[in-house]
XYZ file of C-alpha atoms in Angstrom:
679
model
C 64.777 -218.752 -3.628
C 67.714 -218.340 -5.408
C 66.276 -218.440 -8.883
C 63.610 -215.696 -7.531
C 66.950 -213.518 -6.514
C 68.435 -214.337 -10.067
C 65.154 -212.926 -11.345
C 65.020 -209.824 -9.438
C 68.860 -209.129 -10.282
C 68.717 -209.588 -14.049
C 65.537 -207.851 -14.742
C 65.529 -204.850 -12.784
C 63.810 -202.892 -15.605
C 60.626 -204.254 -14.040
C 61.127 -202.071 -10.703
C 58.666 -199.194 -10.451
C 56.394 -200.258 -13.468
C 52.939 -199.803 -12.962
C 50.555 -202.945 -14.408
C 50.094 -200.816 -18.223
C 53.709 -200.143 -17.876
C 54.878 -203.366 -17.278
C 51.675 -204.903 -19.841
C 53.626 -202.617 -22.817
C 57.284 -203.802 -21.696
C 56.868 -207.395 -22.286
C 54.469 -207.347 -24.988
C 56.018 -209.353 -28.086
C 54.937 -210.025 -31.413
C 52.706 -208.041 -33.540
C 53.339 -204.041 -33.719
C 52.600 -201.762 -30.594
C 51.061 -198.312 -29.974
C 51.351 -196.994 -26.377
C 49.420 -194.075 -26.065
C 51.476 -192.480 -22.831
C 49.283 -189.177 -21.274
C 51.362 -186.399 -20.125
C 53.439 -187.678 -17.120
C 52.587 -190.779 -17.492
C 55.883 -192.533 -17.107
C 56.439 -193.092 -20.990
C 60.334 -192.690 -21.258
C 60.362 -194.895 -18.086
C 58.266 -197.399 -20.277
C 60.454 -197.112 -23.316
C 63.411 -197.249 -21.596
C 62.591 -200.919 -19.529
C 61.670 -202.025 -22.699
C 64.969 -201.374 -24.342
C 66.692 -202.843 -21.460
C 64.744 -205.955 -21.606
C 65.927 -206.533 -25.029
C 69.506 -205.471 -24.418
C 69.364 -208.720 -21.898
C 67.987 -210.917 -24.622
C 70.986 -210.352 -26.608
C 72.203 -208.296 -29.731
C 71.812 -205.047 -29.115
C 73.313 -203.999 -32.507
C 69.747 -205.046 -33.901
C 67.565 -202.731 -32.056
C 67.015 -199.223 -33.595
C 66.333 -196.113 -31.428
C 64.656 -193.249 -33.235
C 63.976 -189.912 -31.130
C 63.673 -186.436 -31.951
C 66.869 -185.260 -30.077
C 70.283 -186.624 -29.848
C 70.075 -185.607 -26.343
C 66.942 -188.166 -25.464
C 68.753 -191.235 -27.120
C 71.778 -190.872 -24.817
C 69.660 -190.466 -21.984
C 67.685 -193.235 -22.824
C 70.721 -195.540 -23.839
C 72.109 -194.736 -20.505
C 69.410 -195.466 -18.509
C 69.116 -198.711 -20.120
C 72.123 -199.457 -19.522
C 72.026 -199.186 -15.709
C 69.387 -200.964 -16.121
C 70.845 -204.130 -18.120
C 73.653 -204.003 -16.343
C 76.159 -203.921 -19.292
C 77.821 -202.171 -22.125
C 75.534 -203.031 -25.016
C 73.600 -200.240 -24.955
C 76.593 -198.272 -26.758
C 75.784 -200.828 -29.627
C 72.162 -200.059 -30.539
C 71.886 -197.851 -33.411
C 70.282 -194.810 -31.326
C 69.588 -191.188 -32.695
C 67.309 -188.695 -34.968
C 65.931 -189.483 -37.747
C 68.038 -187.536 -39.790
C 71.217 -188.935 -38.022
C 70.282 -192.373 -38.684
C 69.475 -191.375 -42.284
C 73.110 -189.926 -42.565
C 74.760 -193.297 -41.322
C 72.507 -195.531 -43.767
C 72.980 -193.261 -46.697
C 76.960 -193.101 -46.025
C 76.838 -196.976 -45.994
C 74.085 -198.261 -48.454
C 73.623 -194.836 -50.690
C 75.342 -196.289 -53.663
C 72.213 -198.208 -54.474
C 70.489 -194.715 -54.939
C 73.457 -193.572 -56.827
C 74.375 -191.354 -53.852
C 78.250 -191.400 -52.960
C 79.121 -191.342 -49.472
C 81.379 -187.868 -49.706
C 77.863 -185.737 -49.825
C 77.732 -183.008 -47.381
C 74.305 -181.961 -45.600
C 73.211 -178.077 -45.484
C 71.206 -176.969 -42.446
C 67.495 -175.298 -43.089
C 69.361 -171.749 -43.529
C 71.658 -173.341 -46.151
C 68.907 -174.851 -47.953
C 66.854 -171.297 -47.968
C 70.069 -169.294 -49.162
C 70.738 -171.786 -52.332
C 66.917 -171.761 -52.839
C 67.308 -167.707 -52.832
C 70.604 -168.223 -55.558
C 68.498 -170.349 -58.051
C 65.307 -168.104 -57.310
C 67.921 -165.451 -58.409
C 69.058 -166.841 -61.575
C 65.784 -167.553 -62.746
C 64.839 -163.908 -62.575
C 62.041 -164.080 -60.461
C 62.559 -161.462 -58.010
C 62.872 -158.638 -60.745
C 59.103 -159.414 -62.093
C 56.670 -156.606 -61.531
C 54.437 -159.103 -59.276
C 55.374 -160.004 -55.587
C 57.091 -163.439 -55.598
C 57.739 -165.511 -52.340
C 61.269 -164.977 -50.964
C 63.497 -167.692 -50.095
C 62.159 -168.712 -46.531
C 58.628 -169.013 -47.978
C 59.899 -171.268 -50.714
C 61.798 -173.421 -48.344
C 58.984 -173.805 -45.899
C 56.535 -174.840 -49.045
C 59.195 -176.949 -50.279
C 59.703 -178.871 -46.975
C 55.688 -179.208 -46.073
C 55.252 -180.712 -49.751
C 58.073 -183.270 -49.505
C 57.516 -184.008 -45.290
C 53.540 -184.306 -45.602
C 54.004 -186.350 -49.193
C 51.233 -183.950 -50.493
C 51.121 -182.458 -53.972
C 52.720 -178.615 -54.016
C 48.970 -177.679 -55.380
C 47.367 -178.593 -52.462
C 50.029 -177.587 -50.265
C 50.100 -174.001 -51.606
C 46.314 -173.774 -51.669
C 45.762 -174.656 -47.663
C 48.646 -173.062 -46.190
C 49.808 -170.490 -48.724
C 47.167 -169.636 -50.837
C 48.472 -166.196 -51.974
C 51.336 -167.793 -54.116
C 48.606 -169.810 -55.688
C 49.376 -167.652 -58.896
C 53.001 -168.217 -59.390
C 52.862 -171.846 -58.745
C 54.245 -173.075 -61.905
C 57.362 -170.401 -61.128
C 57.591 -172.258 -57.760
C 57.918 -175.588 -59.467
C 60.685 -174.211 -61.914
C 62.625 -173.377 -58.588
C 62.415 -176.518 -56.873
C 63.305 -178.311 -59.907
C 66.379 -176.336 -60.181
C 67.446 -176.245 -56.712
C 67.154 -180.420 -56.910
C 69.224 -180.507 -59.824
C 71.690 -177.966 -58.259
C 71.866 -180.305 -55.037
C 72.229 -183.332 -57.034
C 75.227 -181.712 -59.326
C 76.800 -180.179 -55.759
C 76.842 -183.441 -54.176
C 74.690 -182.100 -51.106
C 71.555 -183.254 -49.016
C 69.325 -180.935 -47.510
C 67.290 -182.382 -44.152
C 64.366 -183.222 -46.509
C 66.504 -185.324 -48.591
C 68.122 -187.144 -45.847
C 64.264 -188.743 -45.193
C 63.404 -188.961 -48.950
C 66.735 -190.779 -49.657
C 66.152 -193.297 -46.852
C 62.510 -193.569 -47.631
C 64.096 -194.710 -51.389
C 66.052 -197.130 -49.995
C 63.311 -199.031 -48.016
C 61.664 -198.768 -51.681
C 64.686 -200.142 -53.771
C 64.418 -203.943 -54.256
C 67.953 -204.704 -52.956
C 68.503 -202.304 -50.453
C 65.103 -203.128 -48.784
C 65.778 -206.644 -48.415
C 69.228 -205.884 -47.199
C 67.559 -203.374 -44.468
C 64.853 -205.479 -43.585
C 67.589 -207.702 -42.184
C 69.180 -205.113 -39.992
C 67.054 -205.257 -36.892
C 64.659 -207.383 -35.050
C 63.456 -204.417 -32.804
C 62.517 -200.556 -33.676
C 61.591 -198.262 -31.219
C 60.168 -194.991 -31.794
C 59.825 -191.864 -29.465
C 57.318 -189.089 -29.665
C 55.394 -190.951 -32.666
C 52.849 -188.347 -32.355
C 55.496 -185.862 -33.865
C 56.199 -187.482 -37.084
C 55.666 -186.370 -40.177
C 54.101 -188.792 -43.300
C 57.336 -189.558 -44.217
C 58.488 -190.731 -41.137
C 55.863 -192.818 -40.583
C 56.214 -194.602 -44.092
C 60.138 -194.869 -43.180
C 59.174 -196.521 -40.141
C 56.748 -199.180 -42.091
C 59.835 -199.423 -44.473
C 62.083 -200.356 -42.449
C 60.105 -203.485 -40.918
C 60.657 -207.247 -42.087
C 58.610 -210.135 -41.137
C 60.382 -210.439 -38.118
C 60.766 -207.127 -36.732
C 59.065 -205.799 -33.691
C 57.684 -202.066 -33.530
C 57.306 -199.945 -30.526
C 55.744 -196.617 -30.893
C 54.902 -194.305 -28.194
C 53.294 -191.148 -28.266
C 50.666 -189.335 -27.055
C 48.051 -187.627 -29.800
C 47.235 -184.894 -27.335
C 50.626 -183.693 -27.472
C 50.814 -183.172 -31.305
C 51.380 -179.884 -31.666
C 54.343 -179.474 -34.638
C 52.064 -179.267 -37.389
C 54.012 -176.459 -38.844
C 56.954 -178.627 -39.123
C 54.564 -180.888 -40.834
C 54.102 -183.272 -38.453
C 50.981 -184.926 -38.688
C 48.363 -185.596 -35.644
C 47.064 -188.746 -37.806
C 49.787 -190.626 -37.527
C 48.682 -191.737 -34.168
C 45.428 -192.091 -34.972
C 46.242 -194.384 -38.193
C 48.664 -196.761 -37.004
C 46.465 -199.552 -36.520
C 45.827 -198.901 -40.425
C 49.552 -198.812 -41.312
C 50.299 -201.869 -39.105
C 47.542 -203.818 -39.458
C 46.717 -206.222 -35.880
C 48.463 -203.514 -33.951
C 48.115 -203.620 -30.462
C 47.323 -200.486 -28.300
C 48.340 -199.665 -24.659
C 46.803 -196.696 -22.730
C 48.913 -195.331 -20.064
C 47.097 -192.914 -18.098
C 48.070 -193.088 -14.128
C 50.182 -189.508 -14.296
C 53.207 -189.336 -11.691
C 53.834 -185.549 -12.218
C 50.579 -183.480 -11.446
C 48.419 -183.160 -8.544
C 44.802 -184.360 -9.334
C 43.139 -180.768 -9.676
C 45.906 -179.952 -11.882
C 44.623 -182.968 -13.968
C 41.262 -182.425 -13.540
C 41.608 -178.994 -15.656
C 43.445 -180.926 -17.979
C 41.339 -183.622 -18.466
C 38.435 -181.068 -19.252
C 39.954 -179.175 -21.465
C 41.341 -182.154 -24.011
C 38.023 -183.751 -23.557
C 36.945 -181.103 -25.660
C 38.802 -182.441 -28.455
C 37.464 -183.739 -31.532
C 38.487 -187.694 -31.887
C 41.711 -188.951 -30.415
C 42.413 -191.354 -28.058
C 40.008 -190.811 -24.833
C 42.083 -191.191 -21.848
C 41.358 -189.556 -18.312
C 44.866 -188.895 -16.502
C 44.725 -189.502 -12.578
C 47.521 -189.335 -9.710
C 47.564 -190.843 -6.187
C 48.694 -187.490 -5.668
C 45.681 -186.061 -4.429
C 46.610 -182.285 -3.734
C 44.733 -179.996 -1.783
C 45.021 -177.007 -4.030
C 43.200 -175.778 -6.786
C 44.144 -174.207 -10.168
C 43.358 -170.819 -10.329
C 42.267 -168.409 -12.952
C 43.538 -164.905 -12.167
C 41.984 -162.187 -14.180
C 43.657 -158.863 -14.073
C 42.891 -155.589 -15.234
C 45.212 -155.361 -18.057
C 48.816 -156.882 -19.157
C 50.586 -154.244 -16.349
C 48.548 -155.614 -13.617
C 48.956 -159.264 -15.097
C 53.227 -158.934 -15.000
C 52.953 -157.410 -11.478
C 50.746 -160.385 -10.487
C 52.809 -162.711 -11.414
C 56.031 -160.937 -10.268
C 54.385 -161.168 -6.752
C 53.204 -164.470 -6.828
C 56.483 -165.742 -8.039
C 58.144 -163.864 -5.223
C 55.729 -165.203 -2.339
C 56.582 -168.545 -3.482
C 60.255 -168.104 -3.269
C 59.864 -167.230 -0.222
C 57.851 -170.475 0.618
C 60.740 -172.101 -0.538
C 60.254 -172.998 -4.247
C 63.391 -172.193 -6.156
C 62.928 -169.568 -9.298
C 64.124 -172.482 -11.667
C 61.298 -174.484 -10.524
C 58.900 -172.139 -11.439
C 58.148 -171.268 -14.936
C 55.918 -168.402 -16.907
C 54.477 -169.716 -20.156
C 53.035 -168.369 -23.200
C 51.825 -168.929 -26.820
C 54.529 -166.844 -28.790
C 57.330 -165.246 -27.635
C 56.842 -161.460 -27.776
C 53.790 -162.010 -25.401
C 56.379 -161.765 -22.376
C 57.609 -158.362 -23.561
C 55.913 -156.158 -20.563
C 56.852 -158.876 -17.907
C 60.475 -159.012 -18.500
C 60.491 -155.362 -18.002
C 58.656 -155.744 -14.940
C 61.026 -158.951 -13.804
C 64.053 -156.738 -14.348
C 62.520 -153.651 -12.726
C 61.909 -156.214 -9.385
C 65.604 -157.850 -9.333
C 64.234 -160.819 -10.587
C 66.695 -162.975 -12.903
C 65.104 -164.853 -15.429
C 66.195 -167.194 -18.456
C 63.758 -167.043 -21.872
C 63.905 -170.121 -24.304
C 63.699 -169.235 -27.927
C 65.432 -166.593 -30.188
C 68.518 -167.040 -32.429
C 69.758 -170.712 -32.849
C 73.431 -171.324 -32.548
C 73.960 -172.456 -36.189
C 71.873 -169.424 -37.472
C 74.690 -166.929 -36.091
C 76.489 -165.221 -38.811
C 79.901 -166.047 -37.323
C 79.326 -169.885 -36.743
C 78.010 -170.515 -40.249
C 81.061 -168.444 -41.433
C 83.680 -170.845 -39.911
C 81.395 -173.891 -40.633
C 80.980 -172.895 -44.627
C 85.078 -172.595 -44.439
C 85.295 -175.980 -43.172
C 82.682 -177.482 -45.609
C 84.046 -176.301 -48.905
C 87.208 -178.115 -47.712
C 85.355 -181.211 -47.250
C 82.661 -181.176 -50.296
C 84.580 -178.674 -53.185
C 81.629 -178.812 -55.154
C 79.583 -176.904 -52.398
C 79.181 -173.763 -53.743
C 76.993 -172.393 -51.222
C 80.213 -172.352 -48.588
C 82.488 -171.103 -51.442
C 80.043 -168.131 -52.186
C 79.811 -167.257 -48.633
C 83.300 -167.707 -47.799
C 84.570 -165.474 -50.197
C 83.147 -162.807 -49.417
C 84.496 -162.706 -46.225
C 87.761 -161.104 -47.730
C 87.707 -157.538 -47.668
C 86.182 -155.934 -51.244
C 85.089 -159.300 -52.429
C 81.062 -158.971 -53.024
C 78.553 -161.297 -54.776
C 79.665 -160.151 -58.242
C 83.302 -160.876 -57.662
C 82.909 -164.006 -55.701
C 80.697 -165.502 -58.483
C 83.375 -164.733 -60.951
C 86.314 -166.431 -58.727
C 84.135 -169.395 -58.526
C 83.677 -169.599 -62.133
C 87.489 -169.451 -62.350
C 87.901 -171.791 -59.961
C 85.692 -174.327 -61.806
C 83.667 -175.112 -58.672
C 81.255 -178.029 -59.497
C 84.257 -180.412 -60.771
C 85.765 -181.195 -57.671
C 89.266 -179.750 -58.104
C 88.564 -176.120 -56.826
C 90.031 -176.118 -53.471
C 93.283 -177.646 -55.011
C 93.472 -175.053 -57.759
C 92.525 -172.201 -55.059
C 95.498 -173.833 -52.668
C 98.352 -173.495 -55.735
C 97.632 -169.973 -56.147
C 94.440 -167.758 -58.411
C 94.847 -164.852 -59.439
C 93.405 -161.757 -56.961
C 90.618 -160.114 -58.113
C 91.529 -156.152 -58.250
C 88.833 -155.415 -55.790
C 89.907 -157.783 -52.834
C 92.428 -156.836 -50.383
C 96.033 -158.298 -51.069
C 97.036 -159.128 -47.350
C 93.722 -161.045 -46.617
C 93.368 -162.666 -50.349
C 96.895 -164.172 -49.337
C 96.201 -165.437 -45.865
C 92.937 -166.883 -47.396
C 94.828 -168.709 -49.604
C 97.202 -170.000 -47.510
C 94.548 -171.270 -44.954
C 93.352 -173.229 -47.926
C 96.784 -174.677 -48.716
C 96.961 -175.531 -44.807
C 93.864 -177.196 -44.262
C 94.721 -179.488 -47.008
C 97.922 -180.740 -45.938
C 96.420 -181.765 -42.393
C 95.092 -184.910 -41.135
C 91.084 -184.059 -40.919
C 90.455 -183.963 -37.580
C 88.171 -180.876 -37.303
C 89.188 -179.176 -33.838
C 92.862 -178.187 -34.983
C 91.453 -177.382 -38.653
C 89.077 -174.872 -37.031
C 91.899 -173.735 -34.763
C 93.489 -172.893 -38.392
C 90.568 -171.377 -39.606
C 90.733 -168.977 -36.659
C 93.568 -167.682 -37.524
C 92.066 -166.100 -40.316
C 88.852 -165.392 -39.336
C 89.745 -163.619 -36.177
C 90.420 -160.370 -38.286
C 86.924 -160.860 -40.351
C 85.204 -161.182 -37.065
C 87.229 -158.210 -35.470
C 86.125 -156.131 -38.552
C 82.754 -156.976 -38.832
C 81.249 -157.455 -35.665
C 81.244 -155.298 -32.352
C 80.895 -157.906 -30.128
C 83.422 -160.170 -31.526
C 84.715 -161.324 -27.925
C 81.572 -163.091 -27.432
C 81.499 -164.516 -31.129
C 85.448 -166.053 -30.217
C 84.024 -167.574 -27.346
C 81.143 -169.197 -29.431
C 83.805 -170.740 -32.114
C 86.043 -171.817 -28.941
C 82.743 -173.665 -27.612
C 82.263 -175.427 -31.149
C 86.041 -176.709 -31.315
C 85.672 -177.962 -28.172
C 82.607 -180.280 -29.561
C 84.848 -180.851 -32.415
C 87.992 -182.355 -30.634
C 85.240 -185.401 -29.828
C 85.451 -185.949 -33.485
C 88.457 -187.726 -35.645
C 86.838 -187.178 -38.740
C 85.568 -183.650 -40.557
C 82.704 -185.288 -42.105
C 81.531 -186.927 -38.963
C 81.687 -183.517 -36.967
C 80.012 -181.470 -39.977
C 77.132 -184.134 -40.102
C 76.611 -184.617 -36.525
C 76.294 -180.591 -36.040
C 74.525 -180.021 -38.523
C 71.639 -182.595 -38.052
C 71.444 -182.338 -34.373
C 72.552 -178.718 -33.625
C 72.741 -176.834 -29.933
C 69.708 -174.708 -29.531
C 72.220 -172.159 -28.349
C 75.956 -171.879 -27.127
C 74.681 -173.224 -23.502
C 74.061 -176.575 -25.226
C 78.123 -176.787 -25.818
C 79.726 -175.043 -22.482
C 76.398 -175.626 -19.690
C 74.099 -173.070 -18.428
C 74.842 -169.439 -18.422
C 75.187 -167.980 -14.825
C 73.132 -165.376 -14.052
C 72.528 -165.545 -10.185
C 72.150 -167.952 -7.420
C 68.762 -168.564 -9.145
C 66.514 -167.531 -11.909
C 62.944 -168.208 -13.585
C 61.883 -169.528 -16.857
C 60.299 -168.018 -19.390
C 59.045 -170.460 -22.136
C 56.948 -170.476 -25.219
C 54.607 -173.425 -24.915
C 56.107 -175.122 -27.895
C 59.739 -174.729 -25.910
C 58.593 -176.373 -22.805
C 56.849 -179.647 -24.224
C 58.791 -182.036 -22.197
C 59.840 -180.157 -19.231
C 58.074 -179.976 -15.585
C 58.182 -177.504 -12.860
C 56.695 -177.271 -9.395
C 54.667 -173.725 -10.331
C 53.319 -172.809 -13.821
C 51.859 -169.709 -15.020
C 50.018 -169.358 -18.236
C 49.904 -165.827 -19.380
C 47.315 -164.116 -21.448
C 44.948 -167.172 -21.738
C 42.210 -165.031 -24.015
C 41.070 -165.513 -27.590
C 43.396 -164.113 -30.103
C 46.355 -165.359 -27.890
C 45.508 -168.742 -26.860
C 44.237 -170.157 -29.581
C 46.594 -167.618 -31.691
C 44.536 -165.996 -34.011
C 47.289 -167.155 -36.560
C 46.089 -170.482 -36.466
C 42.336 -170.602 -37.003
C 41.972 -170.874 -40.742
C 40.542 -174.466 -39.906
C 39.410 -176.971 -37.667
C 42.317 -178.603 -37.516
C 44.548 -175.439 -36.717
C 41.971 -174.788 -33.748
C 42.320 -178.543 -32.691
C 46.103 -178.043 -32.257
C 45.924 -174.976 -30.619
C 44.029 -176.602 -28.058
C 46.623 -179.056 -27.786
C 49.144 -176.955 -27.140
C 47.120 -175.378 -24.268
C 46.929 -178.766 -22.903
C 50.408 -179.097 -23.114
C 50.981 -176.089 -21.074
C 48.438 -177.194 -18.222
C 50.153 -180.409 -17.775
C 53.466 -178.822 -17.343
C 52.684 -177.783 -13.628
C 53.331 -180.339 -10.383
C 51.853 -178.398 -7.480
C 50.500 -175.052 -8.528
C 48.649 -173.757 -11.813
C 47.646 -170.460 -12.608
C 45.975 -169.083 -15.468
C 46.484 -165.272 -16.349
C 43.651 -163.306 -18.118
C 43.781 -159.995 -18.545
C 40.842 -158.296 -19.156
C 41.764 -155.339 -20.909
C 44.301 -154.869 -23.586
C 45.758 -151.350 -24.846
C 46.667 -151.168 -28.483
C 48.397 -147.346 -29.150
C 48.884 -148.166 -32.560
C 49.444 -144.459 -33.511
C 51.813 -144.303 -30.310
C 49.714 -141.165 -28.931
C 46.056 -142.800 -28.543
C 45.170 -144.446 -25.683
C 42.941 -147.009 -27.453
C 41.889 -150.421 -25.790
C 40.214 -153.558 -26.069
C 38.648 -155.955 -24.078
C 39.907 -159.656 -23.698
C 37.665 -162.273 -24.517
C 38.385 -165.610 -21.967
C 39.874 -168.067 -23.861
C 37.267 -170.392 -25.620
C 38.988 -173.621 -24.408
C 38.234 -172.184 -20.647
C 34.657 -173.617 -20.912
C 31.697 -173.518 -18.306
C 33.255 -177.343 -17.160
C 36.760 -176.323 -17.042
C 35.726 -173.320 -14.983
C 33.949 -175.159 -12.698
C 37.276 -176.894 -11.834
C 39.381 -173.782 -11.546
C 39.449 -170.973 -8.705
C 38.497 -167.723 -10.094
C 40.661 -164.782 -8.594
C 40.361 -160.960 -8.764
C 43.646 -159.509 -7.753
C 42.740 -155.842 -5.681
C 43.890 -153.265 -7.581
C 46.597 -151.143 -6.231
C 45.338 -148.266 -3.837
C 46.827 -145.386 -5.576
C 45.784 -142.982 -2.560
C 48.174 -144.579 -0.202
C 47.303 -143.852 3.291
C 44.864 -140.768 2.878
C 41.871 -140.634 4.261
C 39.394 -137.890 2.311
C 36.246 -136.920 3.331
C 33.870 -136.844 0.731
C 33.031 -132.984 -0.226
C 30.958 -132.469 -3.649
C 30.752 -128.748 -3.041
C 33.335 -127.557 -5.449
C 31.755 -129.624 -8.280
C 28.167 -128.495 -7.576
C 29.125 -124.945 -7.077
C 31.154 -124.891 -10.478
C 27.828 -126.455 -12.396
C 25.642 -123.644 -10.373
C 27.759 -121.025 -11.848
C 27.110 -122.037 -15.413
C 23.412 -122.465 -15.199
C 23.266 -119.201 -13.700
């Protein structure tokens, strides 16, 4: 009896697991792939597995790879509570890029990489690409040449998919095929520039990590580090990440990957849906466990979702089921046009609110951000507050990039991109003057920051007072102890005037920097802070300081991609028409169509109790601004007859514009007029 009580107390991770989940948690030996359908307790299973390993000891020999810092933190916290001890803090947990940064700081010397390297975010990488492009004179030719964003996308797709440049261009950027030789020259110069300046971009972190796994000496060291490797959201890995996981596995290392091939929707980030399907090829002898019991949705919602994904080609066959029977069928709401769609959604949202469903437990999902424009106007007109997920990311905001740029060149004097941006903050200094100053400072030889602090002759174009304050700031930063929070305060004493001069809403932007400084207060090292904020940036300011106060409640608007991993009581999916879902921009090949099907499936499986698919019958174009052209919306090809049989089709009544008027029919006016024409 006492032994039984002891087991129950020490193995709390067993509680609440169904048979398939427990099978996955208890598996030992060969690699394991857990195919976890939507809402089937994927995280619960992974956390239980982690808790079991913590109880077995040596947590520092466990590696947990996730796709967000928040997911890693949540899983480790839950595992720690289940295991009943502080051991989770010693687990190597984080995103692929964060773990790569940690390993390269420690072992990168084997590849000739010093631990002082700095990291560029995606937009900085594009800016450096643009700098190289300009120096090679490729923007001044008489032919259209790819701009920086396109170049950065081609580069990233090539690296992450481990596919030859010619193949990537032919498949995804065919209009660039005649420029491929010059594109290759840009990439070579870009790589050389990064190496000379000791900076890495996101893709480099993974490339260098993979290189470590293939280095004769370093690979043996890496294989000895971990007994267990756990990978979350495996369907979102790209080819490079999958090869890293395989390369990290030693002879005695256990590997467990959890994911759902039916939710692989990030090919635009080079994620490969085939990684799930080829897991057993990469790890011979691997075992596959299916999780099919859904804890989120009612059975009628799952019936619709199952019929949609059953049309998919390939993949792991699974059929979700729930012990929540549900009596309310999912609905297909056919509206006259987009305006009627917006009106119908608002009415249904308010009706649900009156039934006790909070606004924030309701969501409207759409394929692309601009699809909600008309709805947003109607929501505002009817005084329904909402939050829309998407828009400008925190690190892409100009003022945030300015402040971090000032901090980066202090950390890495050879970071020419940060120098180039920071010098142009001084009034009167433009690109040409900035380049001249960088040449005089000798950016690239490691001593630029010290020479700037010692005093540099002011260019005639630069404002004297601002130039002096810039030099004084650099001097003070060099003399500080390296803690990032007080350094950000010192930077703001210089930058606040620049902010006032360049931005109308300076007060709002100051609060963003204050939030950044608050986050920095948790770090004693400037290098650690810069690496962390770059590798796992907040999506927006709210991630740092909490959700905005809009009202006592607010409706959720979200793209389907941003909704992945979330759930709501009631979900409205709008514009369920061909060209919208699936998007006409993703139909160049069969794989694009299959991914669009998975996107739709993700939208359907977000709903707990109510699911409503809205289909406008008519779309107005008004291309010339004055005409009244329209087209008919064809129901999405994903809503087949089999799917439709699972839906209740609703046709809302049109509004009665005549109000309470009751008129007797009388054609005499028309008949008399026509008779006068014939006489």
